[in-house]
Tab-separated table of C-alpha atoms in Angstrom:
chain	number	residue	atom	x	y	z
A	1	MET	CA	63.894	67.084	89.728
A	2	GLN	CA	66.165	68.836	87.402
A	3	ASN	CA	68.993	66.499	88.248
A	4	GLN	CA	67.030	63.487	87.897
A	5	THR	CA	65.899	64.614	84.326
A	6	ILE	CA	69.572	65.307	83.318
A	7	SER	CA	70.901	62.005	84.619
A	8	THR	CA	67.943	60.148	82.930
A	9	VAL	CA	68.027	61.760	79.550
A	10	HIS	CA	71.748	62.243	79.109
A	11	GLU	CA	74.328	59.266	79.665
A	12	ILE	CA	76.885	60.362	82.231
A	13	LEU	CA	80.187	59.220	80.531
A	14	ASP	CA	82.201	59.239	83.879
A	15	SER	CA	81.866	60.177	87.575
A	16	VAL	CA	85.070	61.482	89.317
A	17	GLU	CA	85.513	62.000	93.078
A	18	THR	CA	87.604	64.756	94.573
A	19	SER	CA	87.756	66.798	97.787
A	20	CYS	CA	86.788	70.187	96.335
A	21	CYS	CA	85.099	70.887	93.083
A	22	ILE	CA	85.448	74.653	92.213
A	23	VAL	CA	83.226	75.892	89.423
A	24	GLY	CA	84.551	79.125	87.627
A	25	GLY	CA	88.028	79.884	86.681
A	26	GLY	CA	88.256	83.429	87.774
A	27	PRO	CA	90.599	85.032	90.280
A	28	ALA	CA	88.775	83.342	93.267
A	29	GLY	CA	88.466	79.921	91.751
A	30	VAL	CA	92.124	79.724	90.594
A	31	MET	CA	93.469	81.127	93.820
A	32	LEU	CA	91.552	78.742	95.856
A	33	ALA	CA	92.510	75.892	93.684
A	34	LEU	CA	96.273	76.619	94.201
A	35	LEU	CA	95.930	77.208	97.922
A	36	LEU	CA	94.219	73.579	98.236
A	37	ALA	CA	96.537	71.921	95.921
A	38	ARG	CA	99.623	73.246	97.788
A	39	GLN	CA	98.175	71.366	100.865
A	40	ASP	CA	97.849	68.150	98.973
A	41	ILE	CA	94.079	68.426	98.887
A	42	PRO	CA	92.513	67.032	95.517
A	43	VAL	CA	90.732	69.760	93.746
A	44	ILE	CA	89.058	69.959	90.235
A	45	LEU	CA	88.560	73.444	88.693
A	46	LEU	CA	85.768	73.622	86.006
A	47	GLU	CA	85.884	76.404	83.615
A	48	ALA	CA	83.048	76.980	81.138
A	49	HIS	CA	85.014	78.541	78.464
A	50	ALA	CA	87.873	77.223	76.273
A	51	ASP	CA	90.441	79.496	77.887
A	52	PHE	CA	90.711	82.533	80.109
A	53	ASP	CA	90.902	85.063	77.548
A	54	ARG	CA	88.040	87.774	77.679
A	55	GLU	CA	87.777	91.333	76.593
A	56	PHE	CA	87.913	94.204	79.181
A	57	ARG	CA	87.883	91.983	82.299
A	58	GLY	CA	89.068	93.423	85.609
A	59	ASP	CA	92.817	93.474	86.017
A	60	THR	CA	93.941	95.598	88.931
A	61	ILE	CA	96.067	93.680	91.483
A	62	HIS	CA	96.141	95.582	94.778
A	63	PRO	CA	98.554	95.678	97.467
A	64	SER	CA	96.450	93.159	99.508
A	65	VAL	CA	96.882	90.676	96.753
A	66	MET	CA	100.500	91.496	96.194
A	67	THR	CA	100.893	90.624	99.903
A	68	ILE	CA	99.163	87.337	99.443
A	69	LEU	CA	101.371	86.465	96.473
A	70	ASP	CA	104.456	87.429	98.587
A	71	GLU	CA	103.211	84.929	101.331
A	72	LEU	CA	103.136	82.224	98.553
A	73	GLY	CA	106.635	83.276	97.469
A	74	LEU	CA	105.319	84.143	94.168
A	75	ALA	CA	105.358	88.014	94.072
A	76	GLU	CA	108.687	88.531	92.284
A	77	ASP	CA	107.880	86.053	89.741
A	78	PHE	CA	104.442	87.591	89.121
A	79	LEU	CA	106.180	91.002	88.695
A	80	GLN	CA	108.159	89.642	85.756
A	81	LEU	CA	104.955	89.520	83.775
A	82	GLN	CA	104.438	92.652	81.654
A	83	HIS	CA	102.510	95.111	83.744
A	84	THR	CA	102.148	98.740	84.676
A	85	GLU	CA	102.027	100.202	88.251
A	86	MET	CA	99.524	102.726	89.417
A	87	ARG	CA	101.036	104.414	92.473
A	88	GLU	CA	98.169	107.019	92.971
A	89	MET	CA	94.483	107.704	91.913
A	90	VAL	CA	94.345	111.019	90.130
A	91	PHE	CA	91.084	112.878	89.335
A	92	GLN	CA	91.247	115.702	86.921
A	93	THR	CA	88.528	118.312	87.186
A	94	SER	CA	87.862	121.747	85.835
A	95	GLN	CA	89.436	123.008	89.201
A	96	GLY	CA	92.566	121.164	88.601
A	97	GLU	CA	94.145	117.673	89.613
A	98	VAL	CA	93.099	115.969	92.893
A	99	HIS	CA	95.594	113.316	93.971
A	100	LEU	CA	92.983	111.090	95.610
A	101	ALA	CA	94.991	108.062	96.816
A	102	ASN	CA	98.690	107.918	96.948
A	103	PHE	CA	99.672	104.351	97.668
A	104	ALA	CA	103.053	105.449	98.897
A	105	HIS	CA	101.319	105.813	102.175
A	106	LEU	CA	101.189	102.089	102.507
A	107	ALA	CA	104.887	101.768	102.268
A	108	LYS	CA	105.221	100.995	106.130
A	109	THR	CA	102.443	98.274	106.025
A	110	ALA	CA	102.688	96.792	102.558
A	111	LYS	CA	105.785	95.601	100.866
A	112	TYR	CA	104.313	96.519	97.400
A	113	PRO	CA	102.702	99.901	97.761
A	114	PHE	CA	101.095	100.064	94.281
A	115	VAL	CA	98.339	98.613	92.109
A	116	ALA	CA	99.735	96.314	89.294
A	117	LEU	CA	97.688	96.430	86.035
A	118	LEU	CA	97.972	93.586	83.642
A	119	PRO	CA	95.486	91.533	81.563
A	120	GLN	CA	93.527	89.294	83.709
A	121	VAL	CA	94.189	86.345	81.573
A	122	ASP	CA	97.903	86.754	82.406
A	123	PHE	CA	97.063	86.541	86.064
A	124	LEU	CA	94.932	83.515	85.745
A	125	ASN	CA	97.350	81.725	83.486
A	126	PHE	CA	100.191	82.546	86.016
A	127	ILE	CA	98.416	81.125	89.079
A	128	THR	CA	97.032	77.927	87.272
A	129	ARG	CA	100.637	77.252	85.852
A	130	GLU	CA	101.672	77.389	89.514
A	131	ALA	CA	98.887	75.221	90.537
A	132	SER	CA	99.643	72.503	87.781
A	133	ARG	CA	103.012	71.745	89.677
A	134	TYR	CA	100.906	69.986	92.095
A	135	PRO	CA	99.496	66.415	91.107
A	136	CYS	CA	96.401	66.750	92.987
A	137	PHE	CA	95.217	69.916	90.795
A	138	GLN	CA	93.002	69.369	87.688
A	139	LEU	CA	91.678	72.071	85.395
A	140	VAL	CA	88.926	71.380	82.991
A	141	PHE	CA	88.041	73.786	80.233
A	142	ASN	CA	84.732	73.817	78.293
A	143	ALA	CA	82.934	72.503	81.371
A	144	GLN	CA	79.425	73.883	81.456
A	145	VAL	CA	77.814	73.109	84.731
A	146	ASP	CA	73.974	72.492	84.430
A	147	SER	CA	72.970	70.857	87.632
A	148	LEU	CA	73.911	70.269	91.158
A	149	ILE	CA	74.124	66.741	92.671
A	150	GLU	CA	71.926	66.866	95.804
A	151	GLU	CA	71.342	64.025	98.269
A	152	ASP	CA	69.268	64.381	101.536
A	153	GLY	CA	69.492	68.245	101.132
A	154	VAL	CA	73.396	68.234	100.708
A	155	VAL	CA	75.322	69.393	97.699
A	156	ARG	CA	77.472	66.511	96.727
A	157	GLY	CA	79.022	67.874	93.408
A	158	VAL	CA	77.795	68.916	90.018
A	159	ARG	CA	77.096	67.584	86.434
A	160	TYR	CA	78.606	69.334	83.636
A	161	ARG	CA	78.372	69.270	79.884
A	162	GLY	CA	81.864	68.892	78.151
A	163	LYS	CA	82.913	68.830	74.533
A	164	ASP	CA	82.434	65.042	74.390
A	165	GLY	CA	79.208	64.757	76.488
A	166	TRP	CA	78.005	64.752	80.242
A	167	HIS	CA	80.242	64.233	83.270
A	168	GLU	CA	79.877	64.167	86.896
A	169	VAL	CA	82.121	65.386	89.670
A	170	ARG	CA	81.409	64.402	93.420
A	171	ALA	CA	82.975	66.157	96.167
A	172	PRO	CA	82.413	67.040	99.994
A	173	LEU	CA	82.688	70.759	99.103
A	174	THR	CA	81.516	72.426	95.997
A	175	ILE	CA	82.559	76.195	95.435
A	176	GLY	CA	80.669	78.481	93.287
A	177	ALA	CA	83.268	81.015	92.043
A	178	ASP	CA	81.570	81.701	88.572
A	179	GLY	CA	81.255	85.475	88.735
A	180	ARG	CA	78.573	88.117	88.569
A	181	PHE	CA	76.246	85.969	86.427
A	182	SER	CA	76.793	82.860	88.510
A	183	ARG	CA	75.186	79.815	87.213
A	184	MET	CA	75.789	78.150	90.534
A	185	ARG	CA	73.833	80.753	92.438
A	186	LYS	CA	70.855	80.268	90.128
A	187	LEU	CA	71.022	76.493	90.414
A	188	ALA	CA	71.263	76.774	94.270
A	189	GLY	CA	68.207	78.983	94.300
A	190	MET	CA	69.969	81.812	96.141
A	191	GLU	CA	68.643	85.348	95.613
A	192	PRO	CA	70.908	88.324	96.070
A	193	ILE	CA	69.978	91.589	97.477
A	194	LYS	CA	70.638	94.090	94.559
A	195	ALA	CA	71.706	97.823	94.670
A	196	SER	CA	71.229	100.240	91.850
A	197	PRO	CA	74.460	101.827	90.854
A	198	PRO	CA	73.676	105.093	88.897
A	199	MET	CA	76.045	104.317	86.003
A	200	ASP	CA	77.216	102.180	83.202
A	201	ILE	CA	80.599	102.032	81.446
A	202	LEU	CA	81.537	101.890	77.689
A	203	TRP	CA	84.889	100.361	77.316
A	204	PHE	CA	87.070	100.895	74.093
A	205	ARG	CA	90.565	101.209	72.870
A	206	LEU	CA	92.678	104.054	71.687
A	207	SER	CA	96.310	103.628	70.605
A	208	ARG	CA	99.172	104.805	72.610
A	209	GLN	CA	102.116	106.780	71.446
A	210	SER	CA	105.683	107.183	72.741
A	211	GLY	CA	105.172	110.580	74.218
A	212	ASP	CA	102.101	109.871	75.987
A	213	SER	CA	101.965	109.832	79.836
A	214	SER	CA	101.952	106.569	81.636
A	215	GLU	CA	99.617	107.733	84.270
A	216	THR	CA	96.088	106.052	84.866
A	217	LEU	CA	93.643	108.849	85.725
A	218	ALA	CA	89.973	109.937	85.608
A	219	ARG	CA	88.966	112.974	83.693
A	220	PHE	CA	85.956	114.903	84.626
A	221	GLY	CA	84.466	116.933	81.753
A	222	VAL	CA	80.883	118.443	81.115
A	223	ARG	CA	78.555	115.530	81.794
A	224	ALA	CA	81.305	113.192	80.926
A	225	ILE	CA	83.708	111.128	82.626
A	226	LEU	CA	86.448	109.196	81.062
A	227	VAL	CA	88.971	106.790	82.686
A	228	LEU	CA	92.218	105.944	81.142
A	229	LEU	CA	94.129	102.728	81.952
A	230	ASN	CA	97.675	102.249	80.454
A	231	ARG	CA	97.837	98.886	78.389
A	232	PHE	CA	101.342	99.191	77.211
A	233	ASP	CA	100.494	99.767	73.358
A	234	TYR	CA	97.061	101.189	73.769
A	235	TRP	CA	94.844	102.960	76.220
A	236	GLN	CA	91.828	101.212	77.663
A	237	VAL	CA	89.280	103.892	77.837
A	238	GLY	CA	86.185	103.836	80.141
A	239	TYR	CA	83.442	106.230	79.328
A	240	VAL	CA	81.046	106.494	82.272
A	241	ILE	CA	77.365	107.277	81.369
A	242	PRO	CA	74.124	107.376	83.317
A	243	LYS	CA	72.517	104.062	84.029
A	244	GLY	CA	70.644	102.473	81.129
A	245	GLN	CA	71.638	105.282	78.644
A	246	TYR	CA	73.569	103.113	76.212
A	247	GLN	CA	70.882	103.220	73.516
A	248	GLN	CA	70.685	107.075	73.737
A	249	VAL	CA	74.503	107.284	73.437
A	250	ARG	CA	74.505	104.826	70.367
A	251	ALA	CA	71.553	106.735	68.811
A	252	ALA	CA	73.679	110.004	69.088
A	253	GLY	CA	76.283	108.260	66.850
A	254	LEU	CA	79.954	107.637	66.771
A	255	GLU	CA	80.693	111.206	65.772
A	256	HIS	CA	79.165	112.312	69.248
A	257	LEU	CA	81.170	109.781	70.942
A	258	ARG	CA	84.445	110.936	69.337
A	259	ALA	CA	83.503	114.504	70.116
A	260	VAL	CA	83.123	113.598	73.916
A	261	VAL	CA	86.458	112.029	73.830
A	262	ALA	CA	88.217	114.966	72.015
A	263	GLU	CA	86.561	117.473	74.363
A	264	THR	CA	87.397	115.607	77.483
A	265	LEU	CA	90.758	114.350	76.531
A	266	PRO	CA	92.096	116.891	74.007
A	267	GLU	CA	95.530	115.181	73.927
A	268	LEU	CA	93.661	112.140	72.355
A	269	ALA	CA	91.439	114.086	69.987
A	270	GLU	CA	93.037	112.918	66.810
A	271	ARG	CA	93.089	109.333	68.014
A	272	ALA	CA	89.230	109.430	68.648
A	273	GLN	CA	88.935	108.966	64.915
A	274	GLU	CA	90.081	105.337	65.433
A	275	LEU	CA	86.610	104.660	66.801
A	276	ARG	CA	84.734	103.662	63.378
A	277	ASP	CA	82.315	100.888	64.533
A	278	TRP	CA	80.233	100.204	67.573
A	279	LYS	CA	81.743	96.738	67.653
A	280	GLN	CA	84.814	98.401	69.003
A	281	VAL	CA	82.753	99.414	72.184
A	282	SER	CA	81.874	97.055	75.074
A	283	VAL	CA	79.028	97.792	77.387
A	284	LEU	CA	79.536	97.082	81.092
A	285	SER	CA	76.175	97.217	82.955
A	286	VAL	CA	77.376	98.311	86.483
A	287	GLU	CA	75.677	96.101	89.037
A	288	ALA	CA	76.198	95.563	92.779
A	289	SER	CA	74.528	93.021	95.087
A	290	ARG	CA	75.280	90.557	97.927
A	291	LEU	CA	73.822	87.234	99.139
A	292	PRO	CA	72.238	87.291	102.579
A	293	GLN	CA	73.777	83.770	103.038
A	294	TRP	CA	76.652	82.451	100.978
A	295	TYR	CA	76.322	78.751	101.651
A	296	ARG	CA	74.286	75.681	101.798
A	297	PRO	CA	75.230	72.253	103.114
A	298	GLY	CA	78.206	71.148	100.872
A	299	LEU	CA	78.247	74.373	98.833
A	300	LEU	CA	79.762	77.853	99.279
A	301	LEU	CA	79.814	80.777	96.958
A	302	ILE	CA	82.688	83.220	96.985
A	303	GLY	CA	83.812	86.321	95.030
A	304	ASP	CA	81.059	87.980	92.613
A	305	ALA	CA	78.968	84.920	92.845
A	306	ALA	CA	78.419	85.865	96.425
A	307	HIS	CA	78.743	89.696	96.152
A	308	VAL	CA	78.885	91.372	92.855
A	309	MET	CA	81.278	94.483	93.097
A	310	SER	CA	80.982	97.799	91.183
A	311	PRO	CA	84.140	98.492	89.214
A	312	VAL	CA	84.774	101.714	91.260
A	313	GLY	CA	88.226	101.463	92.702
A	314	GLY	CA	88.858	98.161	90.821
A	315	VAL	CA	88.653	96.216	94.031
A	316	GLY	CA	86.604	93.121	92.823
A	317	ILE	CA	89.383	90.962	91.928
A	318	ASN	CA	91.113	91.571	95.247
A	319	TYR	CA	88.085	90.721	97.442
A	320	ALA	CA	87.384	87.733	95.487
A	321	ILE	CA	90.946	86.469	96.071
A	322	GLN	CA	90.714	87.426	99.805
A	323	ASP	CA	87.489	85.261	99.769
A	324	ALA	CA	89.572	82.266	98.393
A	325	VAL	CA	92.325	82.674	101.079
A	326	ALA	CA	89.746	83.022	103.880
A	327	THR	CA	88.011	79.836	102.456
A	328	ALA	CA	91.298	77.824	102.242
A	329	ASN	CA	92.397	78.914	105.754
A	330	ILE	CA	89.134	77.919	107.479
A	331	LEU	CA	88.073	74.811	105.450
A	332	ALA	CA	91.442	73.137	104.403
A	333	PRO	CA	91.647	71.330	107.785
A	334	ASP	CA	88.052	70.195	107.319
A	335	LEU	CA	88.910	68.727	103.689
A	336	GLN	CA	91.971	67.043	105.020
A	337	CYS	CA	90.101	65.096	107.569
A	338	GLY	CA	86.888	64.455	105.565
A	339	GLN	CA	84.598	66.505	107.722
A	340	LEU	CA	82.785	69.715	106.644
A	341	PRO	CA	80.688	71.320	109.399
A	342	LEU	CA	78.103	73.612	108.368
A	343	LYS	CA	79.257	76.256	110.958
A	344	HIS	CA	82.782	76.413	109.237
A	345	LEU	CA	80.989	77.498	105.781
A	346	ALA	CA	79.233	80.116	107.835
A	347	ALA	CA	82.687	81.147	109.475
A	348	VAL	CA	83.958	81.884	105.860
A	349	GLN	CA	81.027	84.332	105.437
A	350	ARG	CA	81.573	85.942	108.803
A	351	ARG	CA	85.214	86.472	108.065
A	352	ARG	CA	84.566	88.140	104.840
A	353	GLU	CA	81.180	89.805	104.934
A	354	ILE	CA	82.022	92.846	107.000
A	355	PRO	CA	84.941	93.987	104.738
A	356	THR	CA	82.859	93.373	101.554
A	357	ARG	CA	79.807	95.194	102.821
A	358	PHE	CA	81.951	98.186	104.013
A	359	ILE	CA	83.695	98.602	100.622
A	360	GLN	CA	80.448	98.445	98.957
A	361	LEU	CA	79.313	101.167	101.068
A	362	VAL	CA	82.406	103.136	100.010
A	363	GLN	CA	81.713	102.345	96.343
A	364	THR	CA	78.064	103.509	96.741
A	365	PHE	CA	79.312	106.821	98.250
A	366	LEU	CA	81.663	107.416	95.385
A	367	GLN	CA	79.113	106.425	92.766
A	368	ASN	CA	76.331	108.706	94.136
A	369	ARG	CA	78.402	111.743	95.314
A	370	VAL	CA	81.094	111.781	92.626
A	371	PHE	CA	80.122	109.922	89.440
A	372	ALA	CA	76.306	110.560	89.536
A	373	LEU	CA	76.749	114.196	90.456
A	374	ALA	CA	79.404	114.661	87.870
A	375	LEU	CA	77.208	113.309	85.041
A	376	ALA	CA	74.424	115.636	86.108
A	377	GLN	CA	76.361	118.943	85.986
A	378	ASP	CA	76.525	121.301	83.061
A	379	GLN	CA	78.927	124.159	81.784
A	380	ASP	CA	77.263	126.792	84.114
A	381	HIS	CA	77.606	124.526	87.171
A	382	PRO	CA	80.929	122.738	86.795
A	383	PHE	CA	81.400	119.540	89.078
A	384	THR	CA	83.330	119.896	92.333
A	385	LEU	CA	84.546	117.053	94.239
A	386	PRO	CA	82.707	116.469	97.656
A	387	LEU	CA	84.549	118.183	100.441
A	388	PRO	CA	85.737	114.802	102.233
A	389	LEU	CA	87.461	113.818	99.032
A	390	ARG	CA	89.090	117.395	98.582
A	391	LEU	CA	90.162	117.102	102.232
A	392	MET	CA	91.871	113.733	101.692
A	393	GLY	CA	94.021	115.178	98.764
A	394	ARG	CA	95.120	118.187	100.897
A	395	PHE	CA	95.942	116.767	104.379
A	396	PRO	CA	98.483	114.099	104.989
A	397	VAL	CA	96.616	112.691	108.161
A	398	LEU	CA	93.564	111.996	105.742
A	399	SER	CA	95.413	111.148	102.624
A	400	GLY	CA	96.275	107.730	103.755
A	401	LEU	CA	92.808	106.701	104.393
A	402	LEU	CA	91.587	105.954	100.770
A	403	PRO	CA	94.849	104.021	99.827
A	404	ARG	CA	94.293	101.898	103.017
A	405	LEU	CA	90.600	101.149	102.108
A	406	MET	CA	91.116	100.497	98.486
A	407	GLY	CA	94.701	98.882	98.642
A	408	LEU	CA	94.314	96.710	101.691
A	409	GLY	CA	90.664	96.696	102.842
A	410	LEU	CA	89.031	97.025	106.126
A	411	TRP	CA	90.324	93.504	107.535
A	412	PRO	CA	92.981	92.053	105.193
A	413	VAL	CA	93.334	88.256	104.816
A	414	HIS	CA	96.712	86.531	105.037
A	415	VAL	CA	97.533	83.051	104.128
A	416	ASN	CA	97.698	80.526	106.754
A	417	GLN	CA	101.272	79.488	106.951
A	418	LYS	CA	100.657	76.452	109.112
């Protein structure tokens, strides 16, 4: 009914046919578009915004994705972009430093044993520049998808509102890769199973100076956790707070926030005065969920549209990109021959669901047994990392486990080279 209303009330300026219509220009969408275009499969990528630039988007490229870029012959060019490299995850507590995940343990299994950090906009622009080399790739900005085209129970494409009016894209395969607030998920009537992460994150910037450490770390104070990410000329600071407590933090005032920074990160105490307005602070409501079924006839959801990831470990981009690679590996032959069996859409979910659910369990453990407990501690009862994590930091036989899980995943995906 919704589709009929739109086509009746609004004039459709044009109708374009392609092999695959991808909605959402995030990491999963751009990577899938590139992989299909490389195989001469016509693909249209629709992005709702005017560009890829957003504040405080996820921007960690793990060894799993570095391996994928290497398989595509793009890794060395990618590393020419300005970036920093995180070679281990360090937690600083009142009992001292815990070197939780040293990615050097991956040196024998991964060519690039580090996490590359760079603005997500640079990654997206890099991938779409590469995709634009192929004539069957088309990128459309300012494309707000408002309805699915459905015929006989099969999704045949989408209708979207552009700057000049309404347009239609028809395709045998429509991909929803439009992130955690997926419009495609809502239009398809798909309801996710939601978890309840115990925290939210406030993001803000503080300046970096020439004598600062280049290390990315998490600092645990008294009922406070601050994460520092090196952004070349500034620090991106994440202040972890209990779920739903932003209004209380705001009511306490900026002076309180500056005091938390000064107490937890004394080396940045003076720079905390740079926080002068709440407009400098962005709130990330931490969510996690998964769809019981990622597909319908003619439609497949991937990345955060199918499984919203917590920011813990920064794995969201990497799992989304692996979804894209699995999708291309499994469905490209179908798109080339013009057939799209429903069982092959199901095969994409089967290939990716177990690794995704497993890492979400790891994230839940870290959220509940590390972050939630740390936020509940006080001066008389200082926070101590759970025994399994302390053991990982001490014994070589265990210290490679978390880098493997965070850096590569349970069942890494590789580009089909056929």
